[in-house]
C-alpha positions in Angstrom: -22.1 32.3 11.2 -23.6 28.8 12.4 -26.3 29.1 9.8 -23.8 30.0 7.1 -21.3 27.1 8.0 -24.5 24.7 7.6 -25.2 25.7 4.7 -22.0 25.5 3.3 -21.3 21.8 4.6 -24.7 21.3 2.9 -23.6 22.2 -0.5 -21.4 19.3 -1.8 -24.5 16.9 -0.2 -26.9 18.7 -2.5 -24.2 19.0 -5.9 -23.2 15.2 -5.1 -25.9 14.1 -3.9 -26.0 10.9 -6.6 -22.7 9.9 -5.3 -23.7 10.0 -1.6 -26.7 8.0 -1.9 -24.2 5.3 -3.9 -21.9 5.5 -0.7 -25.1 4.6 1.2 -26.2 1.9 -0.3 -22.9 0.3 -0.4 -23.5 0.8 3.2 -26.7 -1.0 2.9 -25.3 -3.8 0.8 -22.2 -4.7 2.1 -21.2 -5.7 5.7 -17.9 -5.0 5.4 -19.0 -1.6 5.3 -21.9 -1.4 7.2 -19.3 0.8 9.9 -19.9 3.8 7.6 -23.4 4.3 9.4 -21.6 5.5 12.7 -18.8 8.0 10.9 -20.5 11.1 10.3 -21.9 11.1 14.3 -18.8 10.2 15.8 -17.4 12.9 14.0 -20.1 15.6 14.8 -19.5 14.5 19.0 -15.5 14.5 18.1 -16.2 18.1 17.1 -18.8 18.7 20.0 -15.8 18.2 22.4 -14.1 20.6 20.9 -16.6 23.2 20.9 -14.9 25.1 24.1 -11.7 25.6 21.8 -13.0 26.6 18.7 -15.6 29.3 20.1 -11.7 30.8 21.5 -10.5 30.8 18.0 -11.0 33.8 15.5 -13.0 32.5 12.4 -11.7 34.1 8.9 -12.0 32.8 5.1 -9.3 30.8 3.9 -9.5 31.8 0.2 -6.5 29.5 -0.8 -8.7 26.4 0.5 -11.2 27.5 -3.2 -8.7 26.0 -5.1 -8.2 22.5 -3.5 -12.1 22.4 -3.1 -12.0 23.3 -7.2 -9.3 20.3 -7.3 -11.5 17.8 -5.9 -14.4 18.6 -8.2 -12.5 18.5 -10.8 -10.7 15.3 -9.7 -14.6 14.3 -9.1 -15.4 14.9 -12.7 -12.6 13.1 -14.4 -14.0 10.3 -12.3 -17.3 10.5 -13.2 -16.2 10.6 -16.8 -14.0 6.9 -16.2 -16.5 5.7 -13.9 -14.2 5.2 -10.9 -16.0 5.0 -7.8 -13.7 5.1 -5.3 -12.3 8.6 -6.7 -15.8 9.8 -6.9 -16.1 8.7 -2.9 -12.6 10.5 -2.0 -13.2 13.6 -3.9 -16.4 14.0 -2.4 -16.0 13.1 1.5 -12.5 15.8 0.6 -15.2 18.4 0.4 -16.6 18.5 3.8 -13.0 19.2 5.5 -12.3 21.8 2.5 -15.2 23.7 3.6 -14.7 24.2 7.1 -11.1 25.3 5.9 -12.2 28.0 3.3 -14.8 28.7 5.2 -13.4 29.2 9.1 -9.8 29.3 8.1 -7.0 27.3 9.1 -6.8 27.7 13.0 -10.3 26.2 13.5 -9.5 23.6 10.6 -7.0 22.7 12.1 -8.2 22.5 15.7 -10.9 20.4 14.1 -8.6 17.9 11.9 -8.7 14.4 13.2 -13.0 14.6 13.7 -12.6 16.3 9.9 -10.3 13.9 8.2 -11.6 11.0 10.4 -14.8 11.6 8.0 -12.3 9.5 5.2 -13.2 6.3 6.9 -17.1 6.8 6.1 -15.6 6.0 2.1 -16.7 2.4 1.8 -13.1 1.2 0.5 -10.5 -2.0 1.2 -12.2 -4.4 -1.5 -8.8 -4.2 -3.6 -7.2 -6.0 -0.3 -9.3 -9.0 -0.5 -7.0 -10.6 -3.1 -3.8 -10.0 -1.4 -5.1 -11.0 2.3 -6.8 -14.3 0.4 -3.0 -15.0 -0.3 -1.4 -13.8 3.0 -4.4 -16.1 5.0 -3.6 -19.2 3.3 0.1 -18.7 2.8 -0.4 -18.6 6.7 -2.8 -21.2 7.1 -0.4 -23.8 5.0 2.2 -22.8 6.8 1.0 -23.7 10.3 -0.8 -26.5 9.4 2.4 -28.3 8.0 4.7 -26.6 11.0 1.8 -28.3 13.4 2.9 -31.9 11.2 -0.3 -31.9 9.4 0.2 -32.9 5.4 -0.9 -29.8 3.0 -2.1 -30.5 -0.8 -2.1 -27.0 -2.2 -3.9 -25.5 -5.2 -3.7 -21.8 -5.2 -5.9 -20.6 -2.1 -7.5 -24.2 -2.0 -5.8 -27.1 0.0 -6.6 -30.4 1.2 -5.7 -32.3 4.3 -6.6 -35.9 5.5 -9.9 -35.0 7.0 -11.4 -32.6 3.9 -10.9 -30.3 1.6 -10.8 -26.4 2.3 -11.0 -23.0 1.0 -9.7 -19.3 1.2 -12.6 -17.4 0.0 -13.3 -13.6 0.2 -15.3 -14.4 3.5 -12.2 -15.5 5.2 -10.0 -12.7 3.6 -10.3 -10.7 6.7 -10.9 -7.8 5.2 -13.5 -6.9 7.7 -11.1 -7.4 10.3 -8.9 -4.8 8.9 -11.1 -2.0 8.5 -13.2 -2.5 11.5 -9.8 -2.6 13.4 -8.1 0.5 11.6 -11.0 2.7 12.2 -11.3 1.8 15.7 -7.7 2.1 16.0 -7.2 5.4 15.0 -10.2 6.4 17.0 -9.3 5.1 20.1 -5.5 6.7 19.4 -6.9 10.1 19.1 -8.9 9.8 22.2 -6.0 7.8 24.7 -2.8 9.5 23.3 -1.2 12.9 23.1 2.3 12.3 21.4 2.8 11.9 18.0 4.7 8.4 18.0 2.6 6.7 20.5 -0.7 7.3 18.1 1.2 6.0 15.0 2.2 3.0 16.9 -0.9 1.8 17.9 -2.4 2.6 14.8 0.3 0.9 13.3 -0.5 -2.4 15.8 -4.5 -1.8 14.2 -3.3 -2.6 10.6 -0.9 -5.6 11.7 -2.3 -7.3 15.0 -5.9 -8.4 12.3 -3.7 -9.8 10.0 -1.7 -11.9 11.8 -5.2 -12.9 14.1 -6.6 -13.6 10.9 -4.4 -16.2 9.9 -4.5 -17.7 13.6 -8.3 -17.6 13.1 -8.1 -19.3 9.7 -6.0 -22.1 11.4 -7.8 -22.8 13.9 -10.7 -23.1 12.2 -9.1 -25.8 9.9 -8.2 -27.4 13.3 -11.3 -27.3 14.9 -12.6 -29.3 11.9 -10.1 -31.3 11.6 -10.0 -33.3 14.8 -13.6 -32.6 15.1 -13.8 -35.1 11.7 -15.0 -32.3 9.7 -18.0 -31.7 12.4 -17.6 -28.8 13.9 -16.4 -24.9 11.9 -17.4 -26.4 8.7 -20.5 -24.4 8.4 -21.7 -20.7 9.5 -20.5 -21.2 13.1 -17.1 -20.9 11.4 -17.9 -16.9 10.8 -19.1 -16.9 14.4 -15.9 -18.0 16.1 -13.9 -15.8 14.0 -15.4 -12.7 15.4 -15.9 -13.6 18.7 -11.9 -14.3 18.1 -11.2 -11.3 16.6 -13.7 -9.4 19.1 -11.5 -11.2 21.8 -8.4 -9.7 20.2 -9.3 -6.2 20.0 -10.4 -6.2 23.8 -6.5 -7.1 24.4 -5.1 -4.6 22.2 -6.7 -1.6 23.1 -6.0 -2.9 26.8 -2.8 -2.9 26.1 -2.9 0.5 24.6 -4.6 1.9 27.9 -1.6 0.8 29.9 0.6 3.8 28.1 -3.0 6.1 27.8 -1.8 10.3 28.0 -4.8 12.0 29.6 -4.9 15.4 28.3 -4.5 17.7 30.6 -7.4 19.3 32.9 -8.6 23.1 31.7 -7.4 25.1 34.5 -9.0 28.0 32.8 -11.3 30.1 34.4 -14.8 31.0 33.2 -14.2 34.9 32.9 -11.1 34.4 30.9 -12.7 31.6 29.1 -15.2 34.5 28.6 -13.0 37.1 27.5 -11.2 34.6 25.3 -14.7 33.7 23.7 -15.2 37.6 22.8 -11.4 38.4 21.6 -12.0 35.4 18.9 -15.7 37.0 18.0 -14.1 40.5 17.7 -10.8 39.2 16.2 -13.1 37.4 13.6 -14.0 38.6 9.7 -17.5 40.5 9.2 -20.7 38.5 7.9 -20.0 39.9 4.5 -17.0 38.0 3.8 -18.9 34.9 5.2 -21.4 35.4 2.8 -18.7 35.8 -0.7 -17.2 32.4 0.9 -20.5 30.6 0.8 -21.2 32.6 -2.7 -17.3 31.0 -4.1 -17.7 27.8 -2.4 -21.2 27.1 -4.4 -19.3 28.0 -7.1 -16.3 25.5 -7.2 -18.4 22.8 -5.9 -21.6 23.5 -8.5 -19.6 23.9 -11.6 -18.4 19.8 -11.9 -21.5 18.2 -11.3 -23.3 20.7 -13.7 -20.7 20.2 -16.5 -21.6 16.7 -16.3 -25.1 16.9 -16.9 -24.4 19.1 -19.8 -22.2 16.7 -21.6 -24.7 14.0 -21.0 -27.7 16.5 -22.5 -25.2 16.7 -25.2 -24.0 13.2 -26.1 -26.5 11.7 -28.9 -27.8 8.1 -29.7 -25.6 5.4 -31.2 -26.3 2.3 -32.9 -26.5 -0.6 -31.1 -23.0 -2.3 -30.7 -22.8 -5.4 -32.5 -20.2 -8.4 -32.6 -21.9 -11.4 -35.0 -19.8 -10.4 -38.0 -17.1 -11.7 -36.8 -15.7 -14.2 -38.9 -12.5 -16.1 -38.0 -9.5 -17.6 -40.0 -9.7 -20.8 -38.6 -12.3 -23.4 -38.5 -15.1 -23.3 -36.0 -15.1 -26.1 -33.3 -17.4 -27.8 -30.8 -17.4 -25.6 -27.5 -15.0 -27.4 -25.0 -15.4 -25.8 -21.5 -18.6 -24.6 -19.9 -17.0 -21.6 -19.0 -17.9 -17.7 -19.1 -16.6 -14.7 -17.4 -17.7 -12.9 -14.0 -18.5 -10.0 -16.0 -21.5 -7.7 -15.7 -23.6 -8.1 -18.8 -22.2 -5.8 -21.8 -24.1 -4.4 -24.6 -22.6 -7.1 -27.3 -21.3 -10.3 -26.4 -19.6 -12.7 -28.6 -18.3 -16.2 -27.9 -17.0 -18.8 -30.2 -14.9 -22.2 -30.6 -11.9 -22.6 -32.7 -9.6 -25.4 -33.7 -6.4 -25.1 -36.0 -7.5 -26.7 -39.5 -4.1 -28.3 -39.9 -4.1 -29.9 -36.5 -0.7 -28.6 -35.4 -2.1 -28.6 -31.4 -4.3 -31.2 -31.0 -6.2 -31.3 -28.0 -5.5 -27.5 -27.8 -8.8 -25.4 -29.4 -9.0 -22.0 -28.6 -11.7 -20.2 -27.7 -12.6 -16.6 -28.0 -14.9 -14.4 -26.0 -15.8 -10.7 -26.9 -18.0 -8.2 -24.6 -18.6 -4.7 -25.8 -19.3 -2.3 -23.5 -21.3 1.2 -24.5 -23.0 3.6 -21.9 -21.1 1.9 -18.7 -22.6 2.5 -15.5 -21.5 1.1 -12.0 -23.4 -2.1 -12.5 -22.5 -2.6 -15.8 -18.9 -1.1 -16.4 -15.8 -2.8 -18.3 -12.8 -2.7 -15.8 -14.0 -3.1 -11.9 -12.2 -4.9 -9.3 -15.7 -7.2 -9.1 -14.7 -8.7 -12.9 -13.0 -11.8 -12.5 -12.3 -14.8 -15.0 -14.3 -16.9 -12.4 -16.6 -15.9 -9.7 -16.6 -16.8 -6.1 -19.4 -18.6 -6.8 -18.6 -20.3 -9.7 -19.4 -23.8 -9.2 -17.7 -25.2 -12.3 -14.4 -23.2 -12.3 -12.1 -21.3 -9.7 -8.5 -19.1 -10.5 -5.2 -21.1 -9.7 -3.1 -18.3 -10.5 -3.4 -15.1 -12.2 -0.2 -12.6 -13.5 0.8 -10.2 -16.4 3.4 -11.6 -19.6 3.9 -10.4 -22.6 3.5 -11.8 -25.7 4.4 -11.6 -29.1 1.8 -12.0 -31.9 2.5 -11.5 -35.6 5.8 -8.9 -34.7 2.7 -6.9 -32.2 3.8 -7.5 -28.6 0.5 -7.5 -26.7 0.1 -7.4 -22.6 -2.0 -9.9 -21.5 -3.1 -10.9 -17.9 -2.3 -14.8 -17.8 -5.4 -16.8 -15.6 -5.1 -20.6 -15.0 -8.7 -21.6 -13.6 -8.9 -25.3 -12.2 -12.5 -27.2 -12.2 -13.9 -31.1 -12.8 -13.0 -30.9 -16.1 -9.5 -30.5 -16.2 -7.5 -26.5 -16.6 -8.2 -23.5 -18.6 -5.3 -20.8 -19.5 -7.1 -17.7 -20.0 -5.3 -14.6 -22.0 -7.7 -11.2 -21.5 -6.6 -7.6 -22.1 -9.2 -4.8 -22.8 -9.7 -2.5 -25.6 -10.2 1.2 -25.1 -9.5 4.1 -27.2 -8.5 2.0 -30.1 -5.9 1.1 -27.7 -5.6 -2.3 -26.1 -4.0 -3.2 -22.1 -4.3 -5.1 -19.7 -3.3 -2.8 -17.0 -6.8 -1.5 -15.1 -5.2 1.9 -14.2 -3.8 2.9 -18.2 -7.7 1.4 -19.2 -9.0 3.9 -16.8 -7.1 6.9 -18.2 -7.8 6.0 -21.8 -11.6 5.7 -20.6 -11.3 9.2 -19.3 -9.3 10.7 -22.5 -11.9 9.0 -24.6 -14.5 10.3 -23.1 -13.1 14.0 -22.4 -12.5 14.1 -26.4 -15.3 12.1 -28.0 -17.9 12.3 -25.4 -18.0 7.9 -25.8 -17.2 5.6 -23.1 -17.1 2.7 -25.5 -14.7 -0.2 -24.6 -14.3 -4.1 -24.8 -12.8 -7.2 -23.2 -10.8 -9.8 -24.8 -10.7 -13.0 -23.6 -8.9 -16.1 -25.4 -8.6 -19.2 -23.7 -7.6 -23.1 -24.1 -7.6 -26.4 -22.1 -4.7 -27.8 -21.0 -3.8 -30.8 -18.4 -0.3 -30.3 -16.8 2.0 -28.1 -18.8 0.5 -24.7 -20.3 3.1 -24.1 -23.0 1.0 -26.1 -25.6 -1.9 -24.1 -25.0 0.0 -20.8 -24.8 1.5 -22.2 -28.3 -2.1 -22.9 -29.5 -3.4 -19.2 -28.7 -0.5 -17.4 -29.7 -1.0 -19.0 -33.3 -4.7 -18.4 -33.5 -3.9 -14.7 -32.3 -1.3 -14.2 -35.2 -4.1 -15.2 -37.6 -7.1 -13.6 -36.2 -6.2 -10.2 -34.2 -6.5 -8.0 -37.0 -9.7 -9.8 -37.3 -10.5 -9.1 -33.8 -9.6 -5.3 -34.2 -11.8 -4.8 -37.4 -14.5 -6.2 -35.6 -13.7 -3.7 -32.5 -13.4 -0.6 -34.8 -16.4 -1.2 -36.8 -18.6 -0.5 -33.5 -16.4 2.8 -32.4 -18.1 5.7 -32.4 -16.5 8.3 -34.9 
């Protein structure tokens, strides 16, 4: 039975094996998620610890357990087909529990469920927090720093003081913090507690205690270089501190979780009726045969995705190359006004041009347009990711303000748009995108994911496009909103033609 429960486990690593190897290099290339190195092990000794209670358990197919392991590959493939990563992860990683349950049934699933679904954390995932804990850190940070008397000049997660200028930038998120601190939390909760309420207490105190250290962290950085006269945490030793900080406040939490530790209690069994319990589960357990059909069914629902896949791919023919240079737009073309492009992954047409209103109804207010096409996405080249942004972290020319959803109306068509202001040297740019898939335009990423995966489940394409329109403006962004809005109304239909001419029929 060994023999057949490795093989088993091995299955989805040979069917998936693509999207393993992607969660390893994301291992590889990230440090935020380097901890997915050390999962798998510590889940392997979680269940070597058990060993003396599972070999007392009677092992039997679970032949329910088929049709969630069918759900995640299928869940897997609709994935694939809108090229969402993190679903690809989940439904994957989902497998290796499923199989020990269809395989062993529910008693030793079950006896084996934390080291099983502790396997979760190996799913390199928390980049959609950055954003939000950029906001919560310097929300914090400008808080304290005006509390401590110290004047604050604020501009969206940058802010100035007397001695310098200063920054919220992904590296100072704490991100890092959180997952490192949420793994090890519910580690060390499994291992020191026995109740119920005491385990989702702590693990609660591992998703807030980083937090709030992170924003102490960030404000005493800003300190430190602040009375230091910008000499001292203005450089890499900045990163240092905050983990021998945050290394410093981990060490008191999980000492003050072992001050309320519930040893389990000792194993007063003896060895002949550990023994006899050992041989009652072996006798009590199903023959080889059936064994062998669950390995047989599992291949099957965890085969048939990934090979459906490939087939579609086989299938799916050449298309002409996308083009966007017969555009032609109802206003006059102007000089360009803004060094300024996208953090977006090179597409397979790009298009960007300079507009201003013939009759001058908005002077100082061109518009610009900017056009990507994407055909035959991949995960380093794909239309909606949470890595796309109107400026990059590393833009030195432009960085976002503020960023939000409005609707707007354009020629009696109310369009959703995502609303960026981006601040740099050169004054303010109010940037309108939305994308395009399925004929269909939003600027929600979830709704552009479905659509991705309707278009591609019907028409084999995974065609789509982004739509940016943007203008200058100094204080007040009404004018340029007025100035977009108008060149919208003329040239959408424009923009649409342009779109559909390149969709594959």
């Amino acid at each position: 039975m060994l023999l057949l429960t490795v093989v088993a486990l091995l299955l989805p690593f040979v069917a998936y094996f693509a999207t393993a190897r992607s969660i390893v290099e994301i291992w590889d290339s990230s440090g935020t998620f380097t901890h997915g190195y050390v999962i798998l092990p510590i889940s392997l000794w979680l269940v070597w610890q058990r060993r003396d209670a599972i070999a007392q358990l009677p092992a039997a197919p679970y032949w329910p357990a088929l049709l969630a392991l069918a759900a995640c590959g299928a869940a897997w493939l609709l994935a694939e087909f809108g090229d969402v990563q993190i679903v690809r992860h989940y439904a994957f990683v989902a497998m290796l529990p499923l199989v020990v349950l269809a395989l062993l049934g529910k008693r030793i699933a079950w006896a084996l469920a934390f080291p099983l679904a502790f396997l979760l954390f190996a799913v390199p995932f928390g980049d959609v927090f950055i954003n939000p804990l950029i906001g919560v850190t310097a929300d914090f940070t400008v808080w304290a720093l005006r509390a401590t008397g110290i004047p604050v000049l604020r501009d969206g997660t940058n802010f100035s003081i007397p001695s310098g200028n200063w920054s919220v930038v992904e590296a100072c998120s704490g991100v890092r913090y959180l997952i490192a601190s949420v793994t090890l939390g519910c580690l060390y909760a499994y291992l020191t507690f026995r109740s119920t309420w005491r385990r989702a207490l702590f693990i609660l105190a591992s998703v807030l205690v980083p937090i709030l250290a992170n924003g102490l962290r960030a404000y005493m950085i800003v300190m430190l270089g602040h009375l230091s006269g910008m000499t001292v945490a203005v450089g890499v030793d900045h990163l240092i501190y905050g983990w021998l900080f945050f290394g410093l406040v981990m060490f008191l939490l999980f000492w003050l979780g072992s001050l309320w530790r519930e040893d389990a209690p000792a194993d007063e069994q003896s060895a002949p009726a550990r023994a006899a319990a050992v041989a009652a589960a072996s006798a009590g357990s199903a023959p080889s045969s059936r064994f062998a059909a669950a390995v047989l069914a599992i291949a099957a629902c965890v085969g048939v995705w990934p090979a459906y896949a490939a087939w579609l791919a086989q299938r799916e023919g050449a298309a002409a190359p996308a083009e966007l240079a017969s555009f032609q737009g109802a206003w006059p073309q102007a000089a360009p006004f803004a060094r300024w492009s996208p953090s977006y992954p090179a597409a397979s047409a790009e298009l960007q041009q300079y507009f201003a209103q013939a009759d001058g109804r908005h002077p100082g207010h061109p518009v610009g347009l900017h056009l990507r096409y994407y055909r035959k996405q991949d995960h380093n080249t794909k239309l909606i990711s949470s890595v796309n942004r109107m400026a990059g972290e590393k833009d030195a020319n432009w960085h976002s303000v503020a960023s939000g959803l409005r609707d707007e109306n354009v020629g009696g068509r109310t369009i959703t748009v995502r609303e960026s202001t981006l601040a740099g040297a050169g004054g303010r740019l109010l940037v309108w995108n939305w994308y395009w898939v399925d004929g269909r335009y939003t600027a929600n990423d979830y709704l552009g994911k479905v659509l991705q995966v309707k278009q591609k489940v019907l028409t084999g394409s995974d065609d789509g496009a982004a739509v940016m329109v943007f203008s200058p403006f100094e204080d007040k962004p009404e004018p340029a909103r007025a100035a977009m809005r108008e060149f919208l109304a003329a040239n959408l239909a424009r923009v649409d033609a342009t779109l559909d001419a390149n969709k594959r029929k």
